[in-house]
Short mmCIF file of N, CA and C and ligand atoms in Angstrom, two decimals:
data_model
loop_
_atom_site.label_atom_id
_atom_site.label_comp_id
_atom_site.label_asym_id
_atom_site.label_seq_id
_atom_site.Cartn_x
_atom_site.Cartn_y
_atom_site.Cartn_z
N UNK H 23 93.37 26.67 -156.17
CA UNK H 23 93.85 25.40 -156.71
C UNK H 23 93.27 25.20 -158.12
N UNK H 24 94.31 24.94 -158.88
CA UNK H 24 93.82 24.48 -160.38
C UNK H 24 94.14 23.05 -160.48
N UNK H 25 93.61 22.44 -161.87
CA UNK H 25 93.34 20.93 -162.48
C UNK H 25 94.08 20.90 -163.91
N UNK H 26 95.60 21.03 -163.69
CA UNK H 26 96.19 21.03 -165.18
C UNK H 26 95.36 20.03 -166.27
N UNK H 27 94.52 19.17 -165.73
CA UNK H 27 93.92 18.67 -166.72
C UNK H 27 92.31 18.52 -167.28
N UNK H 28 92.16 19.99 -166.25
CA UNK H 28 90.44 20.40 -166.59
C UNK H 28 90.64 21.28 -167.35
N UNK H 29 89.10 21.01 -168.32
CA UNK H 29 88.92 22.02 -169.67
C UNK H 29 89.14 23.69 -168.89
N UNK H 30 87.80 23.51 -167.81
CA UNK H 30 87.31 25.20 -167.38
C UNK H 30 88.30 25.42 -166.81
N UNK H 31 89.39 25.39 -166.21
CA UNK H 31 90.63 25.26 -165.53
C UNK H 31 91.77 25.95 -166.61
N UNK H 32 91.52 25.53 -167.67
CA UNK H 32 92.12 26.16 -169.24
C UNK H 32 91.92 26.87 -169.76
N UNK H 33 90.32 27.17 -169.73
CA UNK H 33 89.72 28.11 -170.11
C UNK H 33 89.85 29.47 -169.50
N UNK H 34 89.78 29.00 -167.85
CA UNK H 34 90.14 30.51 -167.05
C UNK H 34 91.08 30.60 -166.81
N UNK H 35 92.79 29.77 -167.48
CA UNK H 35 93.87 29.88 -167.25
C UNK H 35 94.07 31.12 -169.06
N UNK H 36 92.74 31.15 -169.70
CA UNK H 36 93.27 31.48 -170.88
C UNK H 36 93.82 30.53 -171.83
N UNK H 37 94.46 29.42 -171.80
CA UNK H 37 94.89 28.36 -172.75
C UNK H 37 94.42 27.91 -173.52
N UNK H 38 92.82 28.46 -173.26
CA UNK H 38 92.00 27.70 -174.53
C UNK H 38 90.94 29.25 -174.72
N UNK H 39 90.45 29.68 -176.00
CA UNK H 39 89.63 30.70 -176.33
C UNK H 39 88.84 30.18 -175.15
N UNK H 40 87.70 31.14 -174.76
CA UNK H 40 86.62 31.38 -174.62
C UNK H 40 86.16 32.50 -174.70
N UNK H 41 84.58 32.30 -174.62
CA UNK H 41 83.60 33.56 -174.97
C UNK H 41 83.51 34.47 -174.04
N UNK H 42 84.18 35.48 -172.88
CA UNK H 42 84.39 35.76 -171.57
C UNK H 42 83.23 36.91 -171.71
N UNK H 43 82.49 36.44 -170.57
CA UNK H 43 81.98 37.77 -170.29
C UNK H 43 81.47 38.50 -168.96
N UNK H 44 82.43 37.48 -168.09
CA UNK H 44 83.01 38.56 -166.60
C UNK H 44 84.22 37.45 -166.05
N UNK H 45 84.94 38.23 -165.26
CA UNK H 45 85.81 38.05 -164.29
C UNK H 45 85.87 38.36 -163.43
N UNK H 46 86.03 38.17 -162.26
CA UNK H 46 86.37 38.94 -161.41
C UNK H 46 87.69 37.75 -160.18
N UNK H 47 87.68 38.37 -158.77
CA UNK H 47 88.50 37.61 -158.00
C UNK H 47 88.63 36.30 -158.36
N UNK H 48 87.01 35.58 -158.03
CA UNK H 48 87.04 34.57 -157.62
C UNK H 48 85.57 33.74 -158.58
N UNK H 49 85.72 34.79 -160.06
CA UNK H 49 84.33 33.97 -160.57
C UNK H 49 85.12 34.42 -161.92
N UNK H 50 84.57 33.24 -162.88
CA UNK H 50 84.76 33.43 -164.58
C UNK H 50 83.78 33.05 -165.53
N UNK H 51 83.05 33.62 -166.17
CA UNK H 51 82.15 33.51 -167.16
C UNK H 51 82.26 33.36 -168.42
N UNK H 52 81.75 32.33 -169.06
CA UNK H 52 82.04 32.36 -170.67
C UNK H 52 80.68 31.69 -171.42
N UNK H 53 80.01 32.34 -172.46
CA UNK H 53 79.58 31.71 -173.23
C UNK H 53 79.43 30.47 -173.78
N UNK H 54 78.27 29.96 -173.32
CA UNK H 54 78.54 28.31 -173.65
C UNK H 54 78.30 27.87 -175.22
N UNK H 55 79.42 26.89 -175.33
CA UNK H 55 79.98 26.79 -176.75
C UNK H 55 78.68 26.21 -177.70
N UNK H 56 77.84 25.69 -176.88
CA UNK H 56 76.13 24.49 -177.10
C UNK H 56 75.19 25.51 -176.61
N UNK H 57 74.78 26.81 -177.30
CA UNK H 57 73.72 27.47 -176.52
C UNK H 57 72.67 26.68 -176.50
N UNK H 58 71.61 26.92 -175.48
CA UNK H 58 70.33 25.97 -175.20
C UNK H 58 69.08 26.99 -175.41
N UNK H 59 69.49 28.40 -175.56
CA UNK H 59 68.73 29.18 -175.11
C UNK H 59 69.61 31.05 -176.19
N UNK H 60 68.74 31.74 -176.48
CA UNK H 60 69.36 33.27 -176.90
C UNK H 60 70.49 33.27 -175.68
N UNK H 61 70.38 33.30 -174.65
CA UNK H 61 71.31 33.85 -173.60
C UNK H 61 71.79 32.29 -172.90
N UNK H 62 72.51 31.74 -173.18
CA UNK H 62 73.56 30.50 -172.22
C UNK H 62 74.98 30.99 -171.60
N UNK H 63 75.00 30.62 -170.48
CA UNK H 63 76.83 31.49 -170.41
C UNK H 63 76.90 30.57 -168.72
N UNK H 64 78.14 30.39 -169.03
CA UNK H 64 78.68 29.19 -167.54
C UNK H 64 79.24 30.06 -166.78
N UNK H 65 78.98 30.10 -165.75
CA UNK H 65 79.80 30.90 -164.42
C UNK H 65 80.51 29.59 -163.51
N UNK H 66 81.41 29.36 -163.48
CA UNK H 66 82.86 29.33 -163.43
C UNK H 66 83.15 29.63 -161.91
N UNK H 67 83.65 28.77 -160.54
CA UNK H 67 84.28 29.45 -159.48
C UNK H 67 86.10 29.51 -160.17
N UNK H 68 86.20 30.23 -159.93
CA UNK H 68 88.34 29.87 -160.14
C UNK H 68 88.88 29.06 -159.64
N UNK H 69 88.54 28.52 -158.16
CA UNK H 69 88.78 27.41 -157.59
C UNK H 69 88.43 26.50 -158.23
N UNK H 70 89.32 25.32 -158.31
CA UNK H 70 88.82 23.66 -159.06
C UNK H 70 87.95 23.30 -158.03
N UNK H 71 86.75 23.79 -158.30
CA UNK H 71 85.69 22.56 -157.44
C UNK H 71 85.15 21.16 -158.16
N UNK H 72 84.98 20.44 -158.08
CA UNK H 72 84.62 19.50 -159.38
C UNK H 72 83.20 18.93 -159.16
N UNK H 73 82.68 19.27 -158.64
CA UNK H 73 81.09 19.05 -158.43
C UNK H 73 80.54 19.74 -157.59
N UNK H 74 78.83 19.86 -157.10
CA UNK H 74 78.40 20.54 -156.38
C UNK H 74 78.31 19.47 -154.83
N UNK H 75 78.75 18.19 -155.16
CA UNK H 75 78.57 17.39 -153.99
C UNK H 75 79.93 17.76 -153.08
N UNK H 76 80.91 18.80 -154.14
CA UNK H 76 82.25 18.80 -153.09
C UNK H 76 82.35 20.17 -152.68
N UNK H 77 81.36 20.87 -152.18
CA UNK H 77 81.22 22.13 -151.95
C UNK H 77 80.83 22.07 -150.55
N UNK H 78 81.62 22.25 -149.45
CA UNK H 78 81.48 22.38 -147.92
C UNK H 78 81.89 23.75 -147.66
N UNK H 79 82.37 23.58 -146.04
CA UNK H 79 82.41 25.27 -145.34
C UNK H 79 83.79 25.44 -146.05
N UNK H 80 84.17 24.97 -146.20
CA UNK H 80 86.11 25.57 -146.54
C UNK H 80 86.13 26.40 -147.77
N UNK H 81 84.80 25.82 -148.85
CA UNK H 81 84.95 26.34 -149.89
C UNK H 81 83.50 27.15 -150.46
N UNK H 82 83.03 27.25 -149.65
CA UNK H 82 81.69 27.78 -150.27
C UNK H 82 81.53 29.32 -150.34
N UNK H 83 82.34 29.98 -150.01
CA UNK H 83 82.65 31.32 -150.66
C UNK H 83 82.36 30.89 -152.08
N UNK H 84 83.53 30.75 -152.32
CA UNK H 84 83.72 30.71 -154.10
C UNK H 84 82.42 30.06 -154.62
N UNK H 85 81.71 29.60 -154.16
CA UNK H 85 80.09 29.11 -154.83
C UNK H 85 79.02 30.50 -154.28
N UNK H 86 79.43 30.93 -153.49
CA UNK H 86 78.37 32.59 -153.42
C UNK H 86 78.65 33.61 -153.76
N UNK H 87 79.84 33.18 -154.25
CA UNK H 87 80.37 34.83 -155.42
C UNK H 87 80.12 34.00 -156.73
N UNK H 88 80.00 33.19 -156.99
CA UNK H 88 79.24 32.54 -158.10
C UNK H 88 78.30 33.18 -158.42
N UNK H 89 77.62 33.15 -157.45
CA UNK H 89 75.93 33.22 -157.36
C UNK H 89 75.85 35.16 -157.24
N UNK H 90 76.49 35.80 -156.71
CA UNK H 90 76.82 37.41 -156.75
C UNK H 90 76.88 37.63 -158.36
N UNK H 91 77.93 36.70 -158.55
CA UNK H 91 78.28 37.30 -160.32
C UNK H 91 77.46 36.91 -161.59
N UNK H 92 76.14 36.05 -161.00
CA UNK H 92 74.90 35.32 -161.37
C UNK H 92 74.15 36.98 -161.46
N UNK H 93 74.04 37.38 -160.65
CA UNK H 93 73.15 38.21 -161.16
C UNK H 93 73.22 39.70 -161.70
N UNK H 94 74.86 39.72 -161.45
CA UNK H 94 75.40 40.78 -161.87
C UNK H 94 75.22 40.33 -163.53
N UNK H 95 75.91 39.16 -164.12
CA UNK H 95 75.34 38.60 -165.30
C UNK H 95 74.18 38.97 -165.89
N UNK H 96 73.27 38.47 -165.16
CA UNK H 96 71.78 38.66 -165.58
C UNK H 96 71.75 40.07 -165.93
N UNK H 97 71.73 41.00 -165.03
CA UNK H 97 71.37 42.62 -165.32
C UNK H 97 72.00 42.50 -166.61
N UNK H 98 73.58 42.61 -166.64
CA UNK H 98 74.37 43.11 -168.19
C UNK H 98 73.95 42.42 -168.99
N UNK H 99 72.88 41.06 -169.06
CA UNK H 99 72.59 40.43 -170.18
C UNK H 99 71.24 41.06 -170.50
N UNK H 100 70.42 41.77 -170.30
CA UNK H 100 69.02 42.37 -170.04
C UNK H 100 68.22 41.22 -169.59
N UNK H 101 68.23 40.15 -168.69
CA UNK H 101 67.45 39.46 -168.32
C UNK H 101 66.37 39.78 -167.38
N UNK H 102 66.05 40.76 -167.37
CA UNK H 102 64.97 41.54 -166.50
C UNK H 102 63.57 41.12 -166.21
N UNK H 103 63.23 40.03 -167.29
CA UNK H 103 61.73 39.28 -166.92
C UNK H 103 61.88 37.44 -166.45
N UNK H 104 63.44 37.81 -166.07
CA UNK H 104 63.72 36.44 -165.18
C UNK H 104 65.15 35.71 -165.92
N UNK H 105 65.20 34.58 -165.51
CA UNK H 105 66.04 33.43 -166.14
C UNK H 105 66.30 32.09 -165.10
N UNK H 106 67.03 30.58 -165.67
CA UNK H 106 66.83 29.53 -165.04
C UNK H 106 68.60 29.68 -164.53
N UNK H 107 68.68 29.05 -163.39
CA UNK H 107 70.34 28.79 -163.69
C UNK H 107 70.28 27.18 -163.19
N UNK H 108 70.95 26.17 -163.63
CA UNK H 108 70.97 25.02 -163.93
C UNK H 108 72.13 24.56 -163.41
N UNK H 109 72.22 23.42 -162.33
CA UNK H 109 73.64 22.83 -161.87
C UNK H 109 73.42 21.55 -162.54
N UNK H 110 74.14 20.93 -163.07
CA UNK H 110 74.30 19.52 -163.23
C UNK H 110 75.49 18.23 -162.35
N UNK H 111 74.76 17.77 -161.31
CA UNK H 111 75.35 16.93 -160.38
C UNK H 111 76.05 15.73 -160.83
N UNK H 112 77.19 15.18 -161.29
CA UNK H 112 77.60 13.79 -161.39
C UNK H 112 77.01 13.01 -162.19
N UNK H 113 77.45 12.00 -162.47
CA UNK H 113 76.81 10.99 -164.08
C UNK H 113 75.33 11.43 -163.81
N UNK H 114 74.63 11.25 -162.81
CA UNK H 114 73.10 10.60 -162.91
C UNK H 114 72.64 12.41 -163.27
N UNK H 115 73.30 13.18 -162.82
CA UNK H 115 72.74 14.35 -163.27
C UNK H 115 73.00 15.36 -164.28
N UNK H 116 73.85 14.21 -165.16
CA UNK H 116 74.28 14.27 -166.69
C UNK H 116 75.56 15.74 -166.80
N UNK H 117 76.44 15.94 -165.63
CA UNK H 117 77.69 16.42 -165.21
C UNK H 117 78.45 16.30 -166.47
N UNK H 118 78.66 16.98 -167.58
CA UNK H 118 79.87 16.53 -168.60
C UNK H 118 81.29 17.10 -168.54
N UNK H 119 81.58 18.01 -167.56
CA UNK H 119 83.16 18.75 -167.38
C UNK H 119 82.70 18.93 -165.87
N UNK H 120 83.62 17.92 -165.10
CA UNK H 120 83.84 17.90 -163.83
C UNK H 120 84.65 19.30 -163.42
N UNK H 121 84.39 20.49 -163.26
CA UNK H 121 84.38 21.46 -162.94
C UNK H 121 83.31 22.48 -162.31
N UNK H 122 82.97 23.03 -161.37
CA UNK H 122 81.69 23.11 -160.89
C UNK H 122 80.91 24.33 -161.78
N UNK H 123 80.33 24.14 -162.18
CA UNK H 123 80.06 25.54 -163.19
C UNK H 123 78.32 25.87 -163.19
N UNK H 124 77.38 26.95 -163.23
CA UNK H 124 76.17 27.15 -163.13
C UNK H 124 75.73 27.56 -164.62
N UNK H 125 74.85 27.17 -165.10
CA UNK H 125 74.63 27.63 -166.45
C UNK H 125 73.42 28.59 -166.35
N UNK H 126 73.48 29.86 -166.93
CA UNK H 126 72.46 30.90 -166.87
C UNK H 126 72.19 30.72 -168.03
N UNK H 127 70.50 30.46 -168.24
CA UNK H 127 69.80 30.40 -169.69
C UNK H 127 68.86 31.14 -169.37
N UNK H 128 68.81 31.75 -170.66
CA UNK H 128 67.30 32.87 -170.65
C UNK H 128 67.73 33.51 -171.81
N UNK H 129 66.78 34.92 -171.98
CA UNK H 129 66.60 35.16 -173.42
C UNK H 129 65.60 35.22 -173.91
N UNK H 130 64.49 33.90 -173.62
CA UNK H 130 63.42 33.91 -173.95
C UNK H 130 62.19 32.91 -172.96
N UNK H 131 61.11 33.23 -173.22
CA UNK H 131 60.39 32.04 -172.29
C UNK H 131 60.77 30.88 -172.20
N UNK H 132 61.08 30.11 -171.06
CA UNK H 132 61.61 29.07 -170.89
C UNK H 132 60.63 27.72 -170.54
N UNK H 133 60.46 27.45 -171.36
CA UNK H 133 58.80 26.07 -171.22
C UNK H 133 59.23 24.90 -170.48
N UNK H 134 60.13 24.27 -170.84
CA UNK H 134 60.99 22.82 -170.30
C UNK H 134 61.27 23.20 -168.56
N UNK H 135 59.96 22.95 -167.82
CA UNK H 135 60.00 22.21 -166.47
C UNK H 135 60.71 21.04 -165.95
N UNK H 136 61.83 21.16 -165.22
CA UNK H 136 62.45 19.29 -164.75
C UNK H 136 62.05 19.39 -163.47
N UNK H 137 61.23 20.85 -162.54
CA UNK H 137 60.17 20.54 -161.62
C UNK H 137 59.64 21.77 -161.02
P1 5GP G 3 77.35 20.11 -168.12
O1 5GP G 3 76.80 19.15 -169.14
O2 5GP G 3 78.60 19.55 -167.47
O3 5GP G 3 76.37 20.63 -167.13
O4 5GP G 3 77.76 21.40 -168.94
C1 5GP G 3 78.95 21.50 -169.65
C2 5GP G 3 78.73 22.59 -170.67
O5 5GP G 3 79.99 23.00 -171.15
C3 5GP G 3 77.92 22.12 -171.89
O6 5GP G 3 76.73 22.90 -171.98
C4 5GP G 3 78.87 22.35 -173.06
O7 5GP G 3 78.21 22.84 -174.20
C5 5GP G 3 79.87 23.34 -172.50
N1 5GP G 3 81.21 23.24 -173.05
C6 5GP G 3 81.94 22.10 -173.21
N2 5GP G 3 83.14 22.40 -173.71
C7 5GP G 3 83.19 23.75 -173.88
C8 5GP G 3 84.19 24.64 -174.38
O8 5GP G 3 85.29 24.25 -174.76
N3 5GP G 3 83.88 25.95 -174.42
C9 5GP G 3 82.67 26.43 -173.98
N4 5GP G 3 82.47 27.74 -174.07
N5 5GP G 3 81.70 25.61 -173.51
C10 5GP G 3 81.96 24.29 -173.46
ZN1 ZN G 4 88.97 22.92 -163.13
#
């Protein structure tokens, strides 16, 4: 299921550039446009999930091939002395594209603890 009117939905429809740097079945990766970090890049389910609060049994495949193509990521990025991956939950957890997406940052030592 797609969201004719979600960005990442556009992005992995192709309609809009992105920075791609995997695909597969059921996962899409792109370079985030705001790096935070040498290495930022959003992994993407293909399914429109739109938060991590709407992720149950029906759909949680597509959130563990997320997490498969998380570290397949990591290796091809040389992240070999670690990295953070970051969900952002709904307003209070500062969510800005209701699309469910994991952000892999690394690159370099990562100091900024949120716990
Ligand atoms: P959130 O704040 O929802 O956790 O993360 C959304 C992320 O998407 C932000 O880090 C932002 O920089 C990134 N982003 C927003 N629009 C685009 C875009 O059009 N292309 C890419 N590559 N990244 C985007
Ligand atoms: Zn979407």
């Amino acid at each position: 299921m797609t969201d004719s009117n979600c960005l990442f939905c556009k992005l992995i429809a192709g309609e809009i550039p992105s920075g791609k740097v995997y695909e597969d079945e059921y996962v899409y990766a792109f370079r985030d446009i705001n790096p935070q970090a040498p290495v930022h890049i959003l992994v993407v389910p293909k399914e429109h999930i739109a938060c991590a609060a709407e992720i149950n049994g029906e759909n949680s495949l597509h959130v563990a091939k997320c997490f498969e193509a998380i570290a397949k990521i990591a290796e091809a990025e040389g992240l070999d002395k670690g990295y953070r991956v970051v969900n952002n939950c709904g307003d209070d957890g500062g969510q800005t594209v209701m699309h469910l997406h994991f952000h892999i940052i690394g690159g370099t030592k990562l100091s900024e603890r949120i716990i």
